[in-house]
mmCIF file with all atom_site columns, C-alpha atoms in Angstrom:
data_model
loop_
_atom_site.group_PDB
_atom_site.id
_atom_site.type_symbol
_atom_site.label_atom_id
_atom_site.label_alt_id
_atom_site.label_comp_id
_atom_site.label_asym_id
_atom_site.label_entity_id
_atom_site.label_seq_id
_atom_site.pdbx_PDB_ins_code
_atom_site.Cartn_x
_atom_site.Cartn_y
_atom_site.Cartn_z
_atom_site.occupancy
_atom_site.B_iso_or_equiv
_atom_site.pdbx_formal_charge
_atom_site.auth_seq_id
_atom_site.auth_comp_id
_atom_site.auth_asym_id
_atom_site.auth_atom_id
_atom_site.pdbx_PDB_model_num
ATOM 1   C CA . ASP A 1 1   ? -62.054 -35.840 -105.510 1.00 0.00 ? 7   ASP A CA 1
ATOM 2   C CA . ALA A 1 2   ? -58.635 -37.668 -105.331 1.00 0.00 ? 8   ALA A CA 1
ATOM 3   C CA . GLY A 1 3   ? -56.625 -36.032 -103.737 1.00 0.00 ? 9   GLY A CA 1
ATOM 4   C CA . VAL A 1 4   ? -52.961 -35.474 -104.335 1.00 0.00 ? 10  VAL A CA 1
ATOM 5   C CA . ILE A 1 5   ? -51.809 -38.255 -106.043 1.00 0.00 ? 11  ILE A CA 1
ATOM 6   C CA . GLN A 1 6   ? -47.598 -39.621 -105.482 1.00 0.00 ? 12  GLN A CA 1
ATOM 7   C CA . SER A 1 7   ? -45.891 -42.587 -106.706 1.00 0.00 ? 13  SER A CA 1
ATOM 8   C CA . PRO A 1 8   ? -44.282 -44.944 -106.121 1.00 0.00 ? 14  PRO A CA 1
ATOM 9   C CA . ARG A 1 9   ? -44.905 -45.112 -102.220 1.00 0.00 ? 15  ARG A CA 1
ATOM 10  C CA . HIS A 1 10  ? -41.700 -46.254 -101.874 1.00 0.00 ? 16  HIS A CA 1
ATOM 11  C CA . GLU A 1 11  ? -38.194 -47.143 -104.180 1.00 0.00 ? 17  GLU A CA 1
ATOM 12  C CA . VAL A 1 12  ? -35.050 -48.091 -103.089 1.00 0.00 ? 18  VAL A CA 1
ATOM 13  C CA . THR A 1 13  ? -32.568 -48.384 -106.153 1.00 0.00 ? 19  THR A CA 1
ATOM 14  C CA . GLU A 1 14  ? -29.586 -48.287 -105.865 1.00 0.00 ? 20  GLU A CA 1
ATOM 15  C CA . MET A 1 15  ? -26.864 -45.258 -106.485 1.00 0.00 ? 21  MET A CA 1
ATOM 16  C CA . GLY A 1 16  ? -26.048 -43.690 -109.440 1.00 0.00 ? 22  GLY A CA 1
ATOM 17  C CA . GLN A 1 17  ? -29.237 -45.038 -110.693 1.00 0.00 ? 23  GLN A CA 1
ATOM 18  C CA . GLU A 1 18  ? -31.875 -42.617 -112.234 1.00 0.00 ? 24  GLU A CA 1
ATOM 19  C CA . VAL A 1 19  ? -35.107 -42.089 -109.521 1.00 0.00 ? 25  VAL A CA 1
ATOM 20  C CA . THR A 1 20  ? -38.111 -40.861 -111.078 1.00 0.00 ? 26  THR A CA 1
ATOM 21  C CA . LEU A 1 21  ? -41.559 -39.640 -109.035 1.00 0.00 ? 27  LEU A CA 1
ATOM 22  C CA . ARG A 1 22  ? -44.150 -38.606 -109.948 1.00 0.00 ? 28  ARG A CA 1
ATOM 23  C CA . CYS A 1 23  ? -47.305 -36.536 -109.354 1.00 0.00 ? 29  CYS A CA 1
ATOM 24  C CA . LYS A 1 24  ? -50.517 -35.784 -110.127 1.00 0.00 ? 30  LYS A CA 1
ATOM 25  C CA . PRO A 1 25  ? -52.188 -32.253 -108.365 1.00 0.00 ? 31  PRO A CA 1
ATOM 26  C CA . ILE A 1 26  ? -55.602 -31.411 -107.729 1.00 0.00 ? 32  ILE A CA 1
ATOM 27  C CA . SER A 1 27  ? -57.872 -30.310 -110.644 1.00 0.00 ? 33  SER A CA 1
ATOM 28  C CA . GLY A 1 28  ? -58.362 -26.975 -111.055 1.00 0.00 ? 34  GLY A CA 1
ATOM 29  C CA . HIS A 1 29  ? -54.984 -26.157 -108.668 1.00 0.00 ? 35  HIS A CA 1
ATOM 30  C CA . ASP A 1 30  ? -53.034 -23.501 -110.854 1.00 0.00 ? 36  ASP A CA 1
ATOM 31  C CA . TYR A 1 31  ? -49.765 -24.504 -107.294 1.00 0.00 ? 37  TYR A CA 1
ATOM 32  C CA . LEU A 1 32  ? -47.792 -26.949 -106.905 1.00 0.00 ? 38  LEU A CA 1
ATOM 33  C CA . PHE A 1 33  ? -44.861 -27.578 -104.290 1.00 0.00 ? 39  PHE A CA 1
ATOM 34  C CA . TRP A 1 34  ? -42.112 -31.011 -104.193 1.00 0.00 ? 40  TRP A CA 1
ATOM 35  C CA . TYR A 1 35  ? -40.972 -30.927 -100.767 1.00 0.00 ? 41  TYR A CA 1
ATOM 36  C CA . ARG A 1 36  ? -38.204 -33.407 -99.079  1.00 0.00 ? 42  ARG A CA 1
ATOM 37  C CA . GLN A 1 37  ? -38.625 -34.550 -95.760  1.00 0.00 ? 43  GLN A CA 1
ATOM 38  C CA . THR A 1 38  ? -35.453 -35.138 -93.810  1.00 0.00 ? 44  THR A CA 1
ATOM 39  C CA . MET A 1 39  ? -34.837 -35.426 -90.009  1.00 0.00 ? 45  MET A CA 1
ATOM 40  C CA . MET A 1 40  ? -31.576 -33.006 -90.385  1.00 0.00 ? 46  MET A CA 1
ATOM 41  C CA . ARG A 1 41  ? -33.152 -29.634 -92.253  1.00 0.00 ? 47  ARG A CA 1
ATOM 42  C CA . GLY A 1 42  ? -37.022 -30.586 -91.553  1.00 0.00 ? 48  GLY A CA 1
ATOM 43  C CA . LEU A 1 43  ? -39.513 -29.882 -94.875  1.00 0.00 ? 49  LEU A CA 1
ATOM 44  C CA . GLU A 1 44  ? -37.642 -28.174 -97.191  1.00 0.00 ? 50  GLU A CA 1
ATOM 45  C CA . LEU A 1 45  ? -38.994 -26.399 -100.844 1.00 0.00 ? 51  LEU A CA 1
ATOM 46  C CA . LEU A 1 46  ? -36.854 -27.642 -103.418 1.00 0.00 ? 52  LEU A CA 1
ATOM 47  C CA . ILE A 1 47  ? -39.166 -26.025 -106.771 1.00 0.00 ? 53  ILE A CA 1
ATOM 48  C CA . TYR A 1 48  ? -42.830 -25.100 -107.315 1.00 0.00 ? 54  TYR A CA 1
ATOM 49  C CA . PHE A 1 49  ? -44.501 -24.245 -110.212 1.00 0.00 ? 55  PHE A CA 1
ATOM 50  C CA . ASN A 1 50  ? -47.924 -21.672 -111.255 1.00 0.00 ? 56  ASN A CA 1
ATOM 51  C CA . ASN A 1 51  ? -49.667 -22.484 -114.022 1.00 0.00 ? 57  ASN A CA 1
ATOM 52  C CA . ASN A 1 52  ? -47.457 -25.186 -114.855 1.00 0.00 ? 58  ASN A CA 1
ATOM 53  C CA . VAL A 1 53  ? -44.431 -22.767 -114.790 1.00 0.00 ? 59  VAL A CA 1
ATOM 54  C CA . PRO A 1 54  ? -41.123 -23.468 -112.833 1.00 0.00 ? 60  PRO A CA 1
ATOM 55  C CA . ILE A 1 55  ? -40.908 -19.750 -110.762 1.00 0.00 ? 61  ILE A CA 1
ATOM 56  C CA . ASP A 1 56  ? -38.532 -21.563 -108.167 1.00 0.00 ? 62  ASP A CA 1
ATOM 57  C CA . ASP A 1 57  ? -35.688 -23.609 -108.648 1.00 0.00 ? 63  ASP A CA 1
ATOM 58  C CA . SER A 1 58  ? -33.709 -22.412 -106.366 1.00 0.00 ? 64  SER A CA 1
ATOM 59  C CA . GLY A 1 59  ? -34.358 -25.258 -103.216 1.00 0.00 ? 65  GLY A CA 1
ATOM 60  C CA . MET A 1 60  ? -33.444 -28.112 -105.644 1.00 0.00 ? 66  MET A CA 1
ATOM 61  C CA . PRO A 1 61  ? -30.110 -29.301 -103.852 1.00 0.00 ? 67  PRO A CA 1
ATOM 62  C CA . GLU A 1 62  ? -27.637 -30.237 -107.315 1.00 0.00 ? 68  GLU A CA 1
ATOM 63  C CA . ASP A 1 63  ? -28.348 -29.919 -110.652 1.00 0.00 ? 69  ASP A CA 1
ATOM 64  C CA . ARG A 1 64  ? -28.944 -34.074 -110.138 1.00 0.00 ? 70  ARG A CA 1
ATOM 65  C CA . PHE A 1 65  ? -32.646 -32.549 -109.329 1.00 0.00 ? 71  PHE A CA 1
ATOM 66  C CA . SER A 1 66  ? -35.093 -31.464 -112.428 1.00 0.00 ? 72  SER A CA 1
ATOM 67  C CA . ALA A 1 67  ? -38.251 -31.320 -112.245 1.00 0.00 ? 73  ALA A CA 1
ATOM 68  C CA . LYS A 1 68  ? -41.011 -30.943 -115.278 1.00 0.00 ? 74  LYS A CA 1
ATOM 69  C CA . MET A 1 69  ? -45.178 -29.900 -115.635 1.00 0.00 ? 75  MET A CA 1
ATOM 70  C CA . PRO A 1 70  ? -45.615 -30.497 -118.668 1.00 0.00 ? 76  PRO A CA 1
ATOM 71  C CA . ASN A 1 71  ? -49.489 -29.771 -118.119 1.00 0.00 ? 77  ASN A CA 1
ATOM 72  C CA . ALA A 1 72  ? -52.070 -29.298 -115.087 1.00 0.00 ? 78  ALA A CA 1
ATOM 73  C CA . SER A 1 73  ? -52.145 -33.179 -114.346 1.00 0.00 ? 79  SER A CA 1
ATOM 74  C CA . PHE A 1 74  ? -48.861 -33.846 -113.687 1.00 0.00 ? 80  PHE A CA 1
ATOM 75  C CA . SER A 1 75  ? -44.808 -33.236 -112.962 1.00 0.00 ? 81  SER A CA 1
ATOM 76  C CA . THR A 1 76  ? -42.577 -35.247 -112.365 1.00 0.00 ? 82  THR A CA 1
ATOM 77  C CA . LEU A 1 77  ? -38.899 -34.990 -109.630 1.00 0.00 ? 83  LEU A CA 1
ATOM 78  C CA . LYS A 1 78  ? -36.252 -36.879 -111.603 1.00 0.00 ? 84  LYS A CA 1
ATOM 79  C CA . ILE A 1 79  ? -33.048 -37.582 -109.758 1.00 0.00 ? 85  ILE A CA 1
ATOM 80  C CA . GLN A 1 80  ? -30.036 -38.523 -111.296 1.00 0.00 ? 86  GLN A CA 1
ATOM 81  C CA . PRO A 1 81  ? -27.758 -39.834 -111.075 1.00 0.00 ? 87  PRO A CA 1
ATOM 82  C CA . SER A 1 82  ? -29.197 -41.385 -106.992 1.00 0.00 ? 88  SER A CA 1
ATOM 83  C CA . GLU A 1 83  ? -26.965 -40.658 -104.401 1.00 0.00 ? 89  GLU A CA 1
ATOM 84  C CA . PRO A 1 84  ? -27.579 -42.412 -100.792 1.00 0.00 ? 90  PRO A CA 1
ATOM 85  C CA . ARG A 1 85  ? -27.744 -38.573 -99.133  1.00 0.00 ? 91  ARG A CA 1
ATOM 86  C CA . ASP A 1 86  ? -30.628 -38.185 -101.440 1.00 0.00 ? 92  ASP A CA 1
ATOM 87  C CA . SER A 1 87  ? -32.337 -41.118 -98.852  1.00 0.00 ? 93  SER A CA 1
ATOM 88  C CA . ALA A 1 88  ? -35.758 -39.005 -97.484  1.00 0.00 ? 94  ALA A CA 1
ATOM 89  C CA . VAL A 1 89  ? -39.238 -39.046 -97.983  1.00 0.00 ? 95  VAL A CA 1
ATOM 90  C CA . TYR A 1 90  ? -40.913 -36.265 -100.978 1.00 0.00 ? 96  TYR A CA 1
ATOM 91  C CA . PHE A 1 91  ? -44.119 -34.240 -100.749 1.00 0.00 ? 97  PHE A CA 1
ATOM 92  C CA . CYS A 1 92  ? -46.090 -33.174 -104.088 1.00 0.00 ? 98  CYS A CA 1
ATOM 93  C CA . ALA A 1 93  ? -48.396 -30.272 -102.608 1.00 0.00 ? 99  ALA A CA 1
ATOM 94  C CA . SER A 1 94  ? -50.406 -28.759 -104.926 1.00 0.00 ? 100 SER A CA 1
ATOM 95  C CA . SER A 1 95  ? -53.053 -25.323 -103.570 1.00 0.00 ? 101 SER A CA 1
ATOM 96  C CA . PRO A 1 96  ? -55.404 -22.592 -104.719 1.00 0.00 ? 102 PRO A CA 1
ATOM 97  C CA . THR A 1 97  ? -52.814 -19.944 -103.609 1.00 0.00 ? 103 THR A CA 1
ATOM 98  C CA . VAL A 1 98  ? -49.407 -19.994 -102.750 1.00 0.00 ? 104 VAL A CA 1
ATOM 99  C CA . VAL A 1 99  ? -49.258 -19.182 -99.375  1.00 0.00 ? 105 VAL A CA 1
ATOM 100 C CA . LEU A 1 100 ? -52.879 -20.879 -98.043  1.00 0.00 ? 106 LEU A CA 1
ATOM 101 C CA . GLY A 1 101 ? -54.751 -24.726 -99.128  1.00 0.00 ? 107 GLY A CA 1
ATOM 102 C CA . TYR A 1 102 ? -51.897 -27.135 -99.529  1.00 0.00 ? 108 TYR A CA 1
ATOM 103 C CA . THR A 1 103 ? -53.347 -30.606 -99.919  1.00 0.00 ? 109 THR A CA 1
ATOM 104 C CA . PHE A 1 104 ? -50.088 -32.417 -100.045 1.00 0.00 ? 110 PHE A CA 1
ATOM 105 C CA . GLY A 1 105 ? -50.086 -36.010 -101.061 1.00 0.00 ? 111 GLY A CA 1
ATOM 106 C CA . SER A 1 106 ? -48.849 -38.895 -98.951  1.00 0.00 ? 112 SER A CA 1
ATOM 107 C CA . GLY A 1 107 ? -45.810 -38.673 -99.653  1.00 0.00 ? 113 GLY A CA 1
ATOM 108 C CA . THR A 1 108 ? -42.661 -40.812 -101.371 1.00 0.00 ? 114 THR A CA 1
ATOM 109 C CA . ARG A 1 109 ? -40.282 -42.994 -99.388  1.00 0.00 ? 115 ARG A CA 1
ATOM 110 C CA . LEU A 1 110 ? -36.287 -42.559 -100.936 1.00 0.00 ? 116 LEU A CA 1
ATOM 111 C CA . THR A 1 111 ? -33.832 -45.266 -100.189 1.00 0.00 ? 117 THR A CA 1
ATOM 112 C CA . VAL A 1 112 ? -30.566 -45.077 -102.481 1.00 0.00 ? 118 VAL A CA 1
ATOM 113 C CA . VAL A 1 113 ? -28.235 -47.964 -101.887 1.00 0.00 ? 119 VAL A CA 1
ATOM 114 C CA . ASP B 2 1   ? -30.094 -21.661 -92.074  1.00 0.00 ? 8   ASP B CA 1
ATOM 115 C CA . GLN B 2 2   ? -33.993 -22.127 -90.541  1.00 0.00 ? 9   GLN B CA 1
ATOM 116 C CA . GLN B 2 3   ? -35.997 -18.747 -90.343  1.00 0.00 ? 10  GLN B CA 1
ATOM 117 C CA . VAL B 2 4   ? -38.425 -21.399 -89.086  1.00 0.00 ? 11  VAL B CA 1
ATOM 118 C CA . LYS B 2 5   ? -37.214 -23.314 -85.686  1.00 0.00 ? 12  LYS B CA 1
ATOM 119 C CA . GLN B 2 6   ? -39.626 -26.172 -83.945  1.00 0.00 ? 13  GLN B CA 1
ATOM 120 C CA . ASN B 2 7   ? -36.184 -26.470 -81.507  1.00 0.00 ? 14  ASN B CA 1
ATOM 121 C CA . SER B 2 8   ? -38.007 -30.160 -79.462  1.00 0.00 ? 15  SER B CA 1
ATOM 122 C CA . PRO B 2 9   ? -37.093 -33.375 -80.814  1.00 0.00 ? 16  PRO B CA 1
ATOM 123 C CA . SER B 2 10  ? -40.409 -34.437 -78.906  1.00 0.00 ? 17  SER B CA 1
ATOM 124 C CA . LEU B 2 11  ? -42.840 -34.410 -76.084  1.00 0.00 ? 18  LEU B CA 1
ATOM 125 C CA . SER B 2 12  ? -44.944 -35.972 -74.181  1.00 0.00 ? 19  SER B CA 1
ATOM 126 C CA . VAL B 2 13  ? -48.539 -35.237 -72.534  1.00 0.00 ? 20  VAL B CA 1
ATOM 127 C CA . GLN B 2 14  ? -50.286 -38.010 -70.246  1.00 0.00 ? 21  GLN B CA 1
ATOM 128 C CA . GLU B 2 15  ? -54.350 -37.664 -71.733  1.00 0.00 ? 22  GLU B CA 1
ATOM 129 C CA . GLY B 2 16  ? -56.210 -34.647 -70.718  1.00 0.00 ? 23  GLY B CA 1
ATOM 130 C CA . ARG B 2 17  ? -53.350 -32.650 -69.931  1.00 0.00 ? 24  ARG B CA 1
ATOM 131 C CA . ILE B 2 18  ? -52.170 -29.212 -71.968  1.00 0.00 ? 25  ILE B CA 1
ATOM 132 C CA . SER B 2 19  ? -49.598 -30.120 -74.715  1.00 0.00 ? 26  SER B CA 1
ATOM 133 C CA . ILE B 2 20  ? -47.706 -26.665 -75.636  1.00 0.00 ? 27  ILE B CA 1
ATOM 134 C CA . LEU B 2 21  ? -45.988 -26.580 -79.038  1.00 0.00 ? 28  LEU B CA 1
ATOM 135 C CA . ASN B 2 22  ? -43.296 -23.906 -79.875  1.00 0.00 ? 29  ASN B CA 1
ATOM 136 C CA . CYS B 2 23  ? -41.675 -22.555 -83.194  1.00 0.00 ? 30  CYS B CA 1
ATOM 137 C CA . ASP B 2 24  ? -39.890 -19.513 -83.024  1.00 0.00 ? 31  ASP B CA 1
ATOM 138 C CA . TYR B 2 25  ? -38.624 -17.678 -86.028  1.00 0.00 ? 32  TYR B CA 1
ATOM 139 C CA . THR B 2 26  ? -36.398 -15.080 -87.754  1.00 0.00 ? 33  THR B CA 1
ATOM 140 C CA . ASN B 2 27  ? -37.468 -12.559 -90.369  1.00 0.00 ? 34  ASN B CA 1
ATOM 141 C CA . SER B 2 28  ? -39.634 -10.213 -89.333  1.00 0.00 ? 35  SER B CA 1
ATOM 142 C CA . MET B 2 29  ? -41.469 -9.689  -92.569  1.00 0.00 ? 36  MET B CA 1
ATOM 143 C CA . PHE B 2 30  ? -43.455 -13.215 -92.372  1.00 0.00 ? 37  PHE B CA 1
ATOM 144 C CA . ASP B 2 31  ? -46.829 -12.280 -92.689  1.00 0.00 ? 38  ASP B CA 1
ATOM 145 C CA . TYR B 2 32  ? -49.185 -15.716 -91.856  1.00 0.00 ? 39  TYR B CA 1
ATOM 146 C CA . PHE B 2 33  ? -48.503 -19.034 -89.256  1.00 0.00 ? 40  PHE B CA 1
ATOM 147 C CA . LEU B 2 34  ? -50.058 -21.758 -89.517  1.00 0.00 ? 41  LEU B CA 1
ATOM 148 C CA . TRP B 2 35  ? -49.001 -25.369 -87.723  1.00 0.00 ? 42  TRP B CA 1
ATOM 149 C CA . TYR B 2 36  ? -49.636 -28.790 -89.991  1.00 0.00 ? 43  TYR B CA 1
ATOM 150 C CA . LYS B 2 37  ? -50.491 -31.672 -88.571  1.00 0.00 ? 44  LYS B CA 1
ATOM 151 C CA . LYS B 2 38  ? -48.410 -35.272 -89.899  1.00 0.00 ? 45  LYS B CA 1
ATOM 152 C CA . TYR B 2 39  ? -49.821 -38.407 -89.058  1.00 0.00 ? 46  TYR B CA 1
ATOM 153 C CA . PRO B 2 40  ? -47.407 -42.009 -90.022  1.00 0.00 ? 47  PRO B CA 1
ATOM 154 C CA . ALA B 2 41  ? -47.490 -42.809 -93.761  1.00 0.00 ? 48  ALA B CA 1
ATOM 155 C CA . GLU B 2 42  ? -49.696 -39.994 -95.050  1.00 0.00 ? 49  GLU B CA 1
ATOM 156 C CA . GLY B 2 43  ? -48.593 -36.090 -95.963  1.00 0.00 ? 50  GLY B CA 1
ATOM 157 C CA . PRO B 2 44  ? -49.084 -33.049 -93.807  1.00 0.00 ? 51  PRO B CA 1
ATOM 158 C CA . THR B 2 45  ? -52.474 -31.711 -94.245  1.00 0.00 ? 52  THR B CA 1
ATOM 159 C CA . PHE B 2 46  ? -53.920 -28.167 -92.056  1.00 0.00 ? 53  PHE B CA 1
ATOM 160 C CA . LEU B 2 47  ? -54.538 -27.557 -89.158  1.00 0.00 ? 54  LEU B CA 1
ATOM 161 C CA . ILE B 2 48  ? -54.903 -23.604 -87.348  1.00 0.00 ? 55  ILE B CA 1
ATOM 162 C CA . SER B 2 49  ? -53.262 -20.728 -88.965  1.00 0.00 ? 56  SER B CA 1
ATOM 163 C CA . ILE B 2 50  ? -52.713 -17.533 -87.533  1.00 0.00 ? 57  ILE B CA 1
ATOM 164 C CA . SER B 2 51  ? -51.967 -13.669 -89.582  1.00 0.00 ? 58  SER B CA 1
ATOM 165 C CA . SER B 2 52  ? -49.440 -11.505 -88.000  1.00 0.00 ? 59  SER B CA 1
ATOM 166 C CA . ILE B 2 53  ? -52.356 -8.985  -87.137  1.00 0.00 ? 60  ILE B CA 1
ATOM 167 C CA . LYS B 2 54  ? -53.381 -10.665 -84.525  1.00 0.00 ? 61  LYS B CA 1
ATOM 168 C CA . ASP B 2 55  ? -52.324 -12.601 -81.004  1.00 0.00 ? 62  ASP B CA 1
ATOM 169 C CA . LYS B 2 56  ? -54.847 -15.594 -81.387  1.00 0.00 ? 63  LYS B CA 1
ATOM 170 C CA . ASN B 2 57  ? -57.082 -17.677 -82.957  1.00 0.00 ? 64  ASN B CA 1
ATOM 171 C CA . GLU B 2 58  ? -58.803 -20.381 -81.970  1.00 0.00 ? 65  GLU B CA 1
ATOM 172 C CA . ASP B 2 59  ? -60.161 -22.882 -82.752  1.00 0.00 ? 66  ASP B CA 1
ATOM 173 C CA . GLY B 2 60  ? -62.456 -25.937 -80.508  1.00 0.00 ? 67  GLY B CA 1
ATOM 174 C CA . ARG B 2 61  ? -59.323 -27.353 -78.660  1.00 0.00 ? 68  ARG B CA 1
ATOM 175 C CA . PHE B 2 62  ? -56.223 -25.929 -81.063  1.00 0.00 ? 69  PHE B CA 1
ATOM 176 C CA . THR B 2 63  ? -55.528 -22.197 -79.872  1.00 0.00 ? 70  THR B CA 1
ATOM 177 C CA . VAL B 2 64  ? -52.414 -20.196 -81.487  1.00 0.00 ? 71  VAL B CA 1
ATOM 178 C CA . PHE B 2 65  ? -50.455 -17.741 -80.004  1.00 0.00 ? 72  PHE B CA 1
ATOM 179 C CA . LEU B 2 66  ? -48.164 -15.038 -81.561  1.00 0.00 ? 73  LEU B CA 1
ATOM 180 C CA . ASN B 2 67  ? -45.932 -12.834 -79.825  1.00 0.00 ? 74  ASN B CA 1
ATOM 181 C CA . LYS B 2 68  ? -44.233 -10.873 -82.838  1.00 0.00 ? 75  LYS B CA 1
ATOM 182 C CA . SER B 2 69  ? -41.283 -9.335  -80.189  1.00 0.00 ? 76  SER B CA 1
ATOM 183 C CA . ALA B 2 70  ? -40.340 -12.029 -79.539  1.00 0.00 ? 77  ALA B CA 1
ATOM 184 C CA . LYS B 2 71  ? -40.726 -13.424 -82.392  1.00 0.00 ? 78  LYS B CA 1
ATOM 185 C CA . HIS B 2 72  ? -42.108 -16.665 -81.015  1.00 0.00 ? 79  HIS B CA 1
ATOM 186 C CA . LEU B 2 73  ? -45.644 -18.954 -81.869  1.00 0.00 ? 80  LEU B CA 1
ATOM 187 C CA . SER B 2 74  ? -47.278 -21.539 -79.714  1.00 0.00 ? 81  SER B CA 1
ATOM 188 C CA . LEU B 2 75  ? -50.165 -24.908 -79.804  1.00 0.00 ? 82  LEU B CA 1
ATOM 189 C CA . HIS B 2 76  ? -51.890 -25.224 -77.522  1.00 0.00 ? 83  HIS B CA 1
ATOM 190 C CA . ILE B 2 77  ? -53.825 -28.543 -77.329  1.00 0.00 ? 84  ILE B CA 1
ATOM 191 C CA . VAL B 2 78  ? -56.209 -29.098 -74.220  1.00 0.00 ? 85  VAL B CA 1
ATOM 192 C CA . PRO B 2 79  ? -56.634 -31.674 -73.357  1.00 0.00 ? 86  PRO B CA 1
ATOM 193 C CA . SER B 2 80  ? -55.292 -33.584 -75.237  1.00 0.00 ? 87  SER B CA 1
ATOM 194 C CA . GLN B 2 81  ? -56.220 -37.040 -76.741  1.00 0.00 ? 88  GLN B CA 1
ATOM 195 C CA . PRO B 2 82  ? -54.030 -39.853 -77.914  1.00 0.00 ? 89  PRO B CA 1
ATOM 196 C CA . GLY B 2 83  ? -55.416 -39.451 -81.623  1.00 0.00 ? 90  GLY B CA 1
ATOM 197 C CA . ASP B 2 84  ? -53.268 -36.109 -81.707  1.00 0.00 ? 91  ASP B CA 1
ATOM 198 C CA . SER B 2 85  ? -50.348 -37.974 -81.056  1.00 0.00 ? 92  SER B CA 1
ATOM 199 C CA . ALA B 2 86  ? -48.350 -36.774 -84.109  1.00 0.00 ? 93  ALA B CA 1
ATOM 200 C CA . VAL B 2 87  ? -46.269 -34.694 -85.976  1.00 0.00 ? 94  VAL B CA 1
ATOM 201 C CA . TYR B 2 88  ? -47.043 -31.027 -86.014  1.00 0.00 ? 95  TYR B CA 1
ATOM 202 C CA . PHE B 2 89  ? -44.752 -28.200 -88.610  1.00 0.00 ? 96  PHE B CA 1
ATOM 203 C CA . CYS B 2 90  ? -44.595 -25.003 -87.286  1.00 0.00 ? 97  CYS B CA 1
ATOM 204 C CA . ALA B 2 91  ? -44.605 -23.111 -91.322  1.00 0.00 ? 98  ALA B CA 1
ATOM 205 C CA . ALA B 2 92  ? -44.111 -19.320 -91.548  1.00 0.00 ? 99  ALA B CA 1
ATOM 206 C CA . SER B 2 93  ? -45.067 -16.695 -95.399  1.00 0.00 ? 100 SER B CA 1
ATOM 207 C CA . LEU B 2 94  ? -43.101 -14.480 -96.260  1.00 0.00 ? 101 LEU B CA 1
ATOM 208 C CA . GLY B 2 95  ? -45.699 -12.370 -98.588  1.00 0.00 ? 102 GLY B CA 1
ATOM 209 C CA . ASN B 2 96  ? -46.753 -13.972 -102.210 1.00 0.00 ? 103 ASN B CA 1
ATOM 210 C CA . THR B 2 97  ? -44.028 -16.537 -101.501 1.00 0.00 ? 104 THR B CA 1
ATOM 211 C CA . PRO B 2 98  ? -44.421 -20.719 -100.650 1.00 0.00 ? 105 PRO B CA 1
ATOM 212 C CA . LEU B 2 99  ? -44.804 -22.044 -97.131  1.00 0.00 ? 106 LEU B CA 1
ATOM 213 C CA . VAL B 2 100 ? -41.795 -22.698 -94.790  1.00 0.00 ? 107 VAL B CA 1
ATOM 214 C CA . PHE B 2 101 ? -41.643 -25.593 -92.904  1.00 0.00 ? 108 PHE B CA 1
ATOM 215 C CA . GLY B 2 102 ? -39.743 -25.790 -89.750  1.00 0.00 ? 109 GLY B CA 1
ATOM 216 C CA . LYS B 2 103 ? -38.248 -29.645 -88.296  1.00 0.00 ? 110 LYS B CA 1
ATOM 217 C CA . GLY B 2 104 ? -41.520 -30.420 -86.522  1.00 0.00 ? 111 GLY B CA 1
ATOM 218 C CA . THR B 2 105 ? -42.337 -31.147 -83.347  1.00 0.00 ? 112 THR B CA 1
ATOM 219 C CA . ARG B 2 106 ? -43.430 -35.606 -82.487  1.00 0.00 ? 113 ARG B CA 1
ATOM 220 C CA . LEU B 2 107 ? -46.528 -34.788 -79.827  1.00 0.00 ? 114 LEU B CA 1
ATOM 221 C CA . SER B 2 108 ? -47.390 -38.225 -77.717  1.00 0.00 ? 115 SER B CA 1
ATOM 222 C CA . VAL B 2 109 ? -50.332 -38.047 -76.036  1.00 0.00 ? 116 VAL B CA 1
ATOM 223 C CA . ILE B 2 110 ? -50.272 -41.134 -73.611  1.00 0.00 ? 117 ILE B CA 1
ATOM 224 C CA . ALA B 2 111 ? -53.137 -42.636 -72.175  1.00 0.00 ? 118 ALA B CA 1
#
């Protein structure tokens, strides 16, 4: 298996623009997580899905953030409009359980200028 | 407020010596703890874990100690190697909920 695949690896965008981050989880993993890494807060959970259904989105910072999982092999995290404080590394992870077996993607480094 | 705290942002250790990374948590209901390791431009990878019913778990050069009364766990790496240089994240789980991570500690092992 190729692991969890995230795209793009790097994204530089101007404030106010829409940004879409993409994730392909490992086949057979029932859980998909979106985490954000910043110096101030470390790795924080934004949202997670079980069998394509969003279970908890309480970590999504604002209504500007939205996430979808239309099928078992694809998820997106969208920020609209983007702001400089959204600059961070965004990780997608998939897992067969909610606690054990997380496999993280390589992340998307987002810079909003 | 951070439920999992790694109060040391960085640590430098000589090659061959012991590295000790610390982690404190606030929620006594956490029942499983994990350490992840992260290299630059890569995602975190699982390193070692411990259940709350144990106080020690060992895997080769890596040992995790859990002190429930102090709500504290530590990761010991003996002997430290230059390839261990990475960011280490402590994580905890509360029953059937996703992992809560700390801010990470950057370990530098100096040859």
